[in-house]
Amino acid sequence: MSSKEGKVAVDLTAGIVGRWKETYQWIPIFGAFATVAVAFSAGANNLTAPFSTPVGSGALTLLKASIIVCLICVPGAAFTSKSTVDSLFADFLKESQPDAGFLMWSLVVALITAAIWLAVATYWDLPVSSQQSIQSALLGTILVTEGFGYIPLWNKSENHNFNGGGLLWISLEWTVAPLIACLCSYVFFKLSRAFLLRSEDAEKRILIFLPIDYGISTGLLCLLVIFQINGNIISINTWLTIVAVLVATLVGAMLSLVVMVSLTIKKSNDIPNCRREFLRQSMKRKRGVGTHHYRIRFHDSQQQIQDFQQTQSVSQKSSTDQLTQLKQLLESTPNRLVQTRNFQRIEKRTLTSDASTYIRKFAISIIRPVIEYDRRTLVRHALAEKNDEMEDFFSFPHLLASCIFVYVYSVFVLQFSIEVAAIASPYAAILDVFDHRNKYVRNGEDVEYVHVEWWFRAISRLVAAMGFFLCGWRLTRCLGGKLTYMSNSRGLASQLSSVAAVMMVTRMNLPASSIHAFVGSLLGVGMIDDIRNVNWKLVLKFLGGWILTVIFSCGIACVIFSASVHSPGYAVP
């Protein structure tokens, strides 16, 4: 009898779970499309930060930048990125929701709201944080169930342990990281211009500086890798970290020094050969001057006679042409002149030809978009100090710094420093709620780490790269030249300063957005020439967009989720 009752209980439980999954299986499907939309919009908006300066300075094209994004982001996200949901969504899953179905739907609402806002912000040329957009949307869904008195002013409150940040916490995100990046870029470019670009022996000093820069970049990359594996794979001692970073810095500097010395020796060997060739050619020209002097004088006299004869023939021909035209005019109608019309052959247009023409023009506009600036922007570019002869030396270090910034953007596992990682976390949480409903019955007390599959992380980065390739030209134009004048040396300063600011702020356990830090670094670089070389109207527009991110995302998510919660429905056992 007991076995029969146990069998009935198991069958009843299986039937309940089956009906629950059949009812809510559309939520993971719909959430997948929403996640793809967020990834595409985030790529068009956030991925422009690392490569807007190389494209704006002419070191890269938009197509090459998109290829580099795919080569760095997709493998990095698949194999070296964080494989668990971050603390933001782990704490949100423990918040009280009416039902596990509404918990999944609240995450979908957050994704939909973030996708809408990121698309609108990209259209308005506003660089905003995708992570902050999802944070604000999640806060809007909590307000529906808990009320407006639930809004925290700081990171934690007595009501909950929501680690997404309160109002003051988000305000720090707008101020601390951009200010540090602005100060770092100002000091970095001020020193580089004083000791490198403006010096009399600028080329020699730059050649000495480049191995140092390569060494710093190598050490910084080693530090990022150590932060990635420390605690996740193995535990690394502090002194071992310092030794590894120093060794990587020395190795990078020595290897680049060997390359620079070999190139310098090759160039120095080519200079005497060029001088000897120039002297030999000049001696040949001097010998030929005396030999051909009489021949040139005779040729000049013959040429003058020929020019005089041609002038007489042309004058006679022009007078004859004038008489002919006058005769034709007199032979025409005496009362009115007859105007002739030249008819061109009109080719018959078909729907297929129009479609092919449109597709061809559209493809050209995507692959090679024309980035144009208005008159005021061109005036600011003209007033900026330029060192075009020396800028080519900074092209490769600039690209290397951009690649490191991409690595920080998509792979670096420091709290609050990941933008694209916020895309995969909600969908991973949706799948975990759908597959393990019982863990979320008692307000998520049994919730542990939610793992994100490697293939889903790779797909999200690939979609983000596609968004950057198709729609990233808007913010690339905005950040790469419309805000201030951009060159390779300025881009190097802004990229390294952004990476340094993100690392410093996150190590202080403060929130940091990479896109906000990058805007601050551009301000520091632009103010060095003149404070008027910065488009301050655009800066105010950016600040308004960052404030509007919280208001729009929180409000739209609150409206959508409120309509879902209070709409008529039925309960699923």
XYZ file of C-alpha atoms in Angstrom:
573
model
C 0.000 0.000 0.000
C 2.804 2.353 0.886
C 4.535 1.627 -2.384
C 1.335 2.381 -4.251
C 0.934 5.711 -2.385
C 4.556 6.573 -3.115
C 4.044 5.809 -6.787
C 0.943 8.025 -6.860
C 2.867 10.853 -5.168
C 5.714 10.575 -7.671
C 3.287 10.547 -10.585
C 1.453 13.559 -9.161
C 4.705 15.467 -8.697
C 5.846 14.613 -12.227
C 2.495 15.739 -13.599
C 2.658 19.047 -11.718
C 6.216 19.734 -12.905
C 5.275 18.754 -16.433
C 2.286 21.099 -16.486
C 4.387 23.902 -15.018
C 7.071 23.512 -17.699
C 4.508 23.258 -20.478
C 2.921 26.483 -19.276
C 6.113 28.518 -18.865
C 8.340 27.058 -21.566
C 7.698 30.122 -23.735
C 9.553 32.336 -21.244
C 13.041 30.849 -21.906
C 12.362 30.987 -25.655
C 11.256 34.599 -25.512
C 14.127 35.383 -23.150
C 16.624 34.019 -25.686
C 15.415 36.491 -28.322
C 15.504 39.305 -25.755
C 19.075 38.352 -24.825
C 20.155 38.454 -28.469
C 18.575 41.905 -28.801
C 20.407 43.149 -25.701
C 23.711 41.725 -26.956
C 23.281 43.402 -30.348
C 22.381 46.758 -28.783
C 25.207 46.519 -26.241
C 27.701 45.823 -29.008
C 26.513 48.841 -30.974
C 26.757 51.040 -27.882
C 29.406 49.737 -25.489
C 31.923 48.083 -27.832
C 32.560 51.433 -29.520
C 34.637 52.579 -26.543
C 37.753 50.457 -27.197
C 37.902 51.102 -30.963
C 36.450 54.582 -31.410
C 39.871 56.202 -30.983
C 41.718 53.935 -33.494
C 38.954 54.460 -36.051
C 38.806 58.193 -35.324
C 42.573 58.599 -35.675
C 42.673 56.583 -38.907
C 44.693 53.665 -37.524
C 41.842 51.216 -38.205
C 38.755 50.917 -40.323
C 35.414 49.870 -38.885
C 35.631 46.496 -40.660
C 39.080 45.710 -39.243
C 37.945 46.783 -35.783
C 34.977 44.404 -36.011
C 37.288 41.532 -36.965
C 39.539 42.264 -33.978
C 36.507 42.353 -31.686
C 35.472 38.894 -32.901
C 38.991 37.513 -32.480
C 39.305 38.795 -28.904
C 35.811 38.771 -27.438
C 34.433 35.458 -28.675
C 37.318 33.145 -27.598
C 37.865 35.158 -24.438
C 34.229 34.945 -23.421
C 33.996 31.255 -24.259
C 37.123 29.978 -22.525
C 38.430 32.591 -20.078
C 35.394 34.562 -18.960
C 33.495 34.119 -15.745
C 31.345 31.004 -15.878
C 28.937 31.914 -13.075
C 26.271 34.547 -12.663
C 27.691 37.590 -10.921
C 26.629 38.760 -7.477
C 24.066 41.187 -8.880
C 21.791 38.470 -10.242
C 22.647 35.968 -7.528
C 21.278 38.382 -4.935
C 18.325 39.321 -7.104
C 17.299 35.671 -7.337
C 16.961 35.636 -3.552
C 14.494 38.521 -3.583
C 10.852 37.688 -2.923
C 8.696 37.305 -6.026
C 5.051 36.213 -6.246
C 5.942 33.051 -8.144
C 8.841 31.346 -9.894
C 7.151 32.148 -13.189
C 7.065 35.830 -12.299
C 10.717 35.580 -11.268
C 11.615 34.391 -14.768
C 9.353 36.985 -16.326
C 10.938 39.781 -14.274
C 14.320 38.873 -15.752
C 12.819 38.862 -19.249
C 11.312 42.299 -18.574
C 14.740 43.541 -17.512
C 16.244 42.252 -20.773
C 13.481 43.804 -22.897
C 13.841 47.162 -21.158
C 17.625 47.150 -21.505
C 17.385 46.278 -25.211
C 14.945 49.138 -25.832
C 16.995 51.689 -23.936
C 20.339 50.669 -25.465
C 18.846 50.915 -28.965
C 17.363 54.352 -28.232
C 20.608 55.554 -26.644
C 22.612 54.381 -29.658
C 20.267 56.244 -31.993
C 20.661 59.383 -29.848
C 24.480 59.017 -29.742
C 24.529 58.380 -25.982
C 27.217 56.026 -24.605
C 25.507 54.325 -21.665
C 26.271 51.324 -19.492
C 24.452 48.103 -20.329
C 25.031 46.803 -16.825
C 23.519 49.939 -15.318
C 20.523 49.617 -17.638
C 19.816 46.067 -16.430
C 20.385 47.112 -12.807
C 17.804 49.870 -13.121
C 15.342 47.535 -14.848
C 15.696 44.964 -12.058
C 15.118 47.719 -9.524
C 11.919 48.641 -11.369
C 10.605 45.079 -11.089
C 11.349 45.042 -7.349
C 9.401 48.275 -6.880
C 6.281 46.546 -8.210
C 6.344 43.864 -5.518
C 7.821 45.865 -2.628
C 6.774 49.490 -3.213
C 8.676 52.745 -3.619
C 9.742 52.758 0.011
C 11.976 49.851 -0.887
C 14.418 51.980 -2.917
C 17.834 51.697 -1.249
C 20.037 54.744 -0.923
C 23.241 52.715 -0.685
C 24.543 49.298 -1.581
C 22.716 47.444 1.165
C 19.692 48.245 3.310
C 17.767 46.678 6.137
C 15.158 45.352 3.713
C 17.345 43.257 1.483
C 20.841 42.343 0.407
C 20.475 43.468 -3.186
C 24.005 44.002 -4.428
C 23.058 45.967 -7.517
C 23.520 49.296 -5.812
C 21.278 52.075 -4.561
C 20.913 55.644 -5.714
C 24.079 56.972 -4.069
C 25.969 53.885 -5.224
C 25.016 54.497 -8.835
C 25.896 58.197 -8.423
C 29.410 57.176 -7.442
C 29.584 55.144 -10.620
C 28.980 58.314 -12.609
C 31.640 60.359 -10.810
C 34.549 58.340 -9.414
C 35.673 56.335 -12.449
C 35.312 59.186 -15.022
C 37.160 61.636 -12.756
C 40.072 59.253 -12.175
C 40.270 58.447 -15.894
C 40.174 62.164 -16.745
C 43.021 62.929 -14.334
C 45.136 59.984 -15.533
C 44.730 60.833 -19.230
C 45.467 64.508 -18.600
C 48.721 63.759 -16.772
C 49.760 61.002 -19.212
C 49.283 63.051 -22.377
C 50.686 66.207 -20.762
C 53.938 64.411 -19.973
C 54.115 62.631 -23.331
C 53.615 65.871 -25.224
C 56.178 67.753 -23.129
C 58.921 65.112 -23.209
C 58.213 63.348 -26.511
C 56.172 65.240 -29.082
C 57.514 68.779 -28.540
C 61.188 67.950 -28.053
C 63.818 68.654 -30.707
C 64.931 65.027 -30.854
C 61.359 63.725 -30.698
C 62.032 60.686 -32.872
C 64.868 59.420 -30.681
C 62.885 59.903 -27.499
C 59.859 58.124 -28.936
C 62.034 55.174 -29.950
C 63.270 55.000 -26.352
C 59.723 55.306 -24.991
C 58.187 52.570 -27.140
C 59.958 49.597 -25.434
C 58.873 51.020 -22.073
C 55.288 51.255 -23.301
C 55.346 47.703 -24.652
C 56.742 46.477 -21.346
C 54.009 48.256 -19.381
C 51.350 46.837 -21.694
C 52.741 43.311 -21.296
C 52.859 43.636 -17.523
C 49.320 45.003 -17.454
C 48.082 42.111 -19.573
C 49.832 39.650 -17.254
C 48.159 41.294 -14.262
C 44.747 40.965 -15.902
C 45.328 37.268 -16.584
C 46.382 36.712 -12.974
C 43.239 38.429 -11.736
C 41.285 36.180 -14.073
C 42.660 32.883 -12.774
C 43.273 33.863 -9.146
C 40.543 32.325 -7.027
C 38.777 30.750 -9.998
C 41.365 28.141 -11.020
C 44.225 28.422 -8.525
C 45.213 30.726 -5.675
C 48.213 32.947 -6.366
C 50.282 34.648 -3.686
C 50.694 38.440 -3.727
C 54.487 38.286 -3.997
C 54.231 35.761 -6.803
C 51.881 38.130 -8.616
C 54.348 41.000 -8.255
C 57.242 38.877 -9.528
C 55.208 37.611 -12.499
C 54.158 41.128 -13.491
C 57.742 42.426 -13.233
C 59.104 39.538 -15.297
C 56.422 40.047 -17.953
C 57.224 43.760 -18.067
C 60.948 43.128 -18.518
C 60.388 40.460 -21.170
C 58.041 42.699 -23.144
C 60.445 45.629 -22.934
C 63.471 43.531 -23.965
C 61.712 41.890 -26.911
C 60.441 45.211 -28.199
C 63.896 46.717 -27.661
C 65.475 43.996 -29.799
C 62.972 44.673 -32.575
C 63.454 48.440 -32.337
C 67.258 48.158 -32.404
C 67.186 45.889 -35.466
C 64.862 48.256 -37.303
C 67.020 51.243 -36.338
C 70.193 49.523 -37.581
C 68.498 48.649 -40.851
C 67.333 52.220 -41.255
C 70.800 53.604 -40.458
C 72.349 51.284 -43.062
C 69.876 52.411 -45.672
C 70.615 56.117 -45.105
C 74.269 56.072 -46.435
C 73.175 54.084 -49.476
C 70.494 56.650 -50.199
C 73.014 59.474 -49.799
C 75.516 57.848 -52.184
C 72.775 57.257 -54.741
C 71.683 60.876 -54.432
C 75.249 62.177 -54.929
C 75.774 59.950 -57.973
C 72.564 61.166 -59.581
C 73.454 64.809 -58.877
C 76.929 64.389 -60.467
C 75.347 62.892 -63.576
C 73.000 65.832 -63.825
C 75.894 68.313 -63.489
C 77.874 66.618 -66.275
C 74.867 66.585 -68.525
C 74.207 70.311 -68.089
C 77.294 71.463 -70.044
C 76.806 68.910 -72.824
C 73.214 69.743 -73.503
C 73.423 73.536 -72.963
C 73.715 74.458 -76.668
C 71.206 71.791 -77.628
C 68.696 73.218 -75.134
C 69.154 76.787 -76.460
C 68.625 75.632 -80.052
C 65.580 73.634 -78.995
C 64.155 76.688 -77.198
C 64.493 78.887 -80.283
C 62.818 76.293 -82.473
C 60.046 75.961 -79.893
C 59.423 79.725 -79.868
C 59.071 79.818 -83.667
C 56.670 76.876 -83.576
C 54.572 78.523 -80.838
C 54.310 81.748 -82.880
C 53.093 79.853 -85.944
C 50.529 77.941 -83.876
C 49.246 81.202 -82.369
C 48.659 82.703 -85.813
C 46.837 79.590 -87.051
C 44.629 79.497 -83.937
C 43.677 83.166 -84.325
C 42.745 82.622 -87.984
C 40.700 79.554 -87.085
C 38.851 81.379 -84.296
C 37.886 84.231 -86.634
C 36.611 81.720 -89.210
C 34.571 79.944 -86.516
C 33.024 83.235 -85.421
C 31.954 84.049 -89.002
C 30.464 80.569 -89.414
C 28.470 80.900 -86.187
C 27.188 84.339 -87.212
C 26.125 82.973 -90.611
C 24.233 80.122 -88.944
C 22.533 82.583 -86.592
C 21.359 84.786 -89.506
C 19.984 81.766 -91.359
C 17.777 80.818 -88.392
C 14.235 82.054 -87.807
C 14.189 85.878 -87.713
C 11.530 86.188 -84.978
C 12.671 83.528 -82.454
C 15.606 81.212 -81.908
C 14.863 77.523 -82.069
C 16.235 75.721 -78.997
C 17.303 72.157 -79.599
C 16.897 69.516 -76.934
C 19.212 66.622 -76.336
C 17.223 63.504 -75.481
C 18.926 60.745 -73.521
C 17.962 57.160 -73.689
C 15.872 56.140 -70.689
C 16.585 52.629 -69.556
C 13.683 50.596 -68.324
C 13.923 50.014 -64.567
C 12.737 46.775 -63.076
C 12.096 45.703 -59.526
C 15.080 43.354 -59.627
C 17.495 46.067 -60.776
C 16.224 48.500 -58.139
C 16.583 45.865 -55.431
C 20.123 44.960 -56.509
C 21.121 48.633 -56.608
C 19.699 49.224 -53.143
C 21.413 46.142 -51.715
C 24.741 47.131 -53.269
C 24.583 50.682 -51.894
C 23.462 49.418 -48.492
C 26.337 46.922 -48.328
C 28.856 49.605 -49.269
C 27.461 51.945 -46.609
C 27.824 49.210 -43.976
C 31.278 47.962 -44.934
C 32.727 51.411 -45.621
C 30.574 53.958 -43.773
C 31.409 57.593 -44.385
C 32.057 59.315 -41.051
C 31.409 63.032 -41.496
C 31.656 65.906 -39.005
C 29.927 69.247 -38.850
C 31.618 72.621 -39.231
C 32.161 73.281 -35.524
C 33.798 69.898 -35.055
C 36.160 70.563 -37.953
C 37.047 73.937 -36.417
C 37.922 72.229 -33.125
C 40.054 69.737 -35.028
C 41.860 72.578 -36.798
C 42.638 74.373 -33.517
C 44.146 71.279 -31.886
C 47.918 70.857 -31.804
C 49.084 68.257 -34.299
C 52.297 66.268 -34.620
C 51.590 64.319 -37.778
C 55.229 63.309 -38.313
C 55.413 61.540 -34.952
C 51.896 60.078 -34.779
C 52.779 57.016 -36.863
C 55.092 55.796 -34.096
C 52.099 55.530 -31.742
C 49.806 53.602 -34.090
C 50.712 50.075 -32.956
C 50.904 50.947 -29.218
C 47.494 52.559 -29.658
C 46.064 49.351 -31.141
C 47.668 47.269 -28.389
C 46.075 49.467 -25.716
C 42.708 49.139 -27.459
C 43.003 45.340 -27.452
C 43.802 45.399 -23.725
C 40.738 47.590 -23.174
C 38.620 45.066 -25.083
C 40.011 42.328 -22.849
C 39.095 44.349 -19.768
C 35.681 45.024 -21.249
C 34.685 41.480 -22.101
C 36.791 39.112 -19.992
C 38.196 40.881 -16.951
C 36.619 39.453 -13.804
C 36.520 42.351 -11.379
C 33.326 43.277 -9.632
C 31.170 45.729 -11.588
C 33.730 46.058 -14.386
C 32.028 43.762 -16.902
C 29.517 45.268 -19.303
C 28.747 42.436 -21.699
C 28.759 39.831 -18.913
C 25.541 41.377 -17.636
C 23.865 40.157 -20.834
C 24.348 36.421 -20.315
C 23.612 36.389 -16.584
C 19.824 37.055 -16.727
C 19.220 34.351 -19.310
C 21.326 31.848 -17.369
C 19.212 32.651 -14.317
C 16.019 32.144 -16.351
C 17.157 28.681 -17.430
C 18.143 27.769 -13.877
C 14.748 28.824 -12.509
C 13.007 26.895 -15.275
C 14.997 23.696 -14.660
C 15.235 23.891 -10.850
C 12.014 25.428 -9.682
C 12.197 24.009 -6.148
C 15.308 26.015 -5.249
C 13.361 29.262 -5.525
C 10.302 28.296 -3.489
C 11.554 29.710 -0.146
C 12.815 33.093 -1.404
C 15.915 31.525 -2.899
C 17.423 30.207 0.314
C 18.853 27.211 -1.537
C 20.183 29.256 -4.459
C 23.838 28.645 -5.210
C 26.018 29.750 -8.120
C 24.277 29.667 -11.471
C 26.641 28.560 -14.223
C 26.629 30.122 -17.687
C 27.481 27.764 -20.538
C 30.547 28.619 -22.603
C 28.695 28.437 -25.918
C 26.107 30.941 -24.747
C 28.799 33.379 -23.634
C 30.482 33.014 -27.029
C 27.214 33.575 -28.912
C 26.435 36.698 -26.889
C 29.858 38.182 -27.715
C 29.502 37.252 -31.386
C 26.141 39.009 -31.567
C 27.680 42.006 -29.790
C 30.442 42.122 -32.417
C 27.792 42.066 -35.158
C 26.019 44.964 -33.480
C 29.262 46.922 -33.396
C 29.912 46.202 -37.068
C 26.432 47.160 -38.272
C 25.455 50.043 -35.986
C 28.605 51.020 -34.112
C 29.582 53.772 -36.530
C 27.260 56.275 -34.828
C 29.006 56.268 -31.466
C 32.369 55.697 -33.151
C 31.911 59.026 -34.903
C 30.732 60.599 -31.658
C 33.544 59.356 -29.404
C 36.268 59.201 -32.045
C 36.176 62.827 -33.171
C 32.971 64.669 -32.379
C 33.773 65.042 -28.680
C 37.352 66.213 -29.255
C 40.195 65.840 -31.756
C 41.698 62.364 -31.817
C 45.148 61.119 -32.832
C 47.219 58.030 -32.076
C 49.061 59.603 -29.141
C 45.822 60.922 -27.653
C 44.121 57.567 -28.163
C 46.974 55.747 -26.420
C 46.662 58.038 -23.403
C 42.879 57.662 -23.204
C 42.891 53.860 -23.576
C 45.562 53.214 -20.946
C 43.950 55.716 -18.587
C 40.576 54.006 -18.928
C 42.087 50.609 -18.100
C 43.959 52.062 -15.119
C 40.847 53.839 -13.820
C 38.682 50.703 -14.046
C 41.293 48.649 -12.208
C 41.827 51.250 -9.482
C 38.136 51.820 -8.811
C 37.227 48.137 -8.769
C 40.079 47.306 -6.402
C 38.584 49.922 -4.054
C 35.285 47.965 -4.187
C 33.522 50.846 -5.894
C 31.350 50.522 -8.993
C 32.969 51.357 -12.317
C 31.630 51.469 -15.840
C 34.142 51.137 -18.653
C 32.148 53.380 -20.993
C 31.897 56.111 -18.338
C 35.616 55.899 -17.592
C 36.411 56.140 -21.296
C 34.377 59.336 -21.682
C 36.277 60.821 -18.746
C 39.617 59.941 -20.346
C 38.580 61.668 -23.570
C 37.801 64.827 -21.601
C 41.255 64.803 -20.022
C 42.962 64.460 -23.404
C 40.813 67.157 -25.015
C 41.337 69.776 -22.304
C 45.124 69.791 -22.705
C 45.118 71.838 -25.926
C 42.334 74.185 -24.908
C 39.189 73.881 -22.860
C 37.271 75.018 -25.942
C 38.488 71.989 -27.893
C 35.965 69.841 -26.004
C 32.349 69.712 -27.125
C 30.803 70.569 -23.759
C 27.273 70.418 -25.132
C 27.936 66.791 -25.986
C 29.331 66.203 -22.481
C 26.137 67.571 -20.924
C 24.183 65.348 -23.297
C 26.153 62.326 -22.046
C 25.471 63.236 -18.402
C 21.777 63.596 -19.162
C 21.826 60.200 -20.858
C 23.422 58.564 -17.810
C 20.745 60.025 -15.543
C 18.029 59.084 -18.008
C 19.321 55.492 -18.008
C 18.116 54.963 -14.452
C 14.825 56.811 -14.943
C 13.909 55.210 -18.275
C 14.951 51.645 -17.453
C 13.387 51.665 -14.001
C 10.162 53.289 -15.221
C 9.617 51.109 -18.295
C 10.406 47.907 -16.399
C 8.054 48.956 -13.608
C 5.227 49.610 -16.072
C 5.690 46.349 -18.013
C 6.066 44.165 -14.938
C 3.197 45.883 -13.128
C 0.898 45.230 -16.066
C 2.005 41.580 -16.023
C 1.496 41.077 -12.293
C -1.891 42.763 -12.075
C -3.309 41.313 -15.281
C -5.957 38.539 -15.039
C -4.466 35.043 -15.069
C -4.661 31.599 -13.556
C -2.414 29.710 -11.201
C -0.519 26.641 -12.303
C -0.132 23.980 -9.591
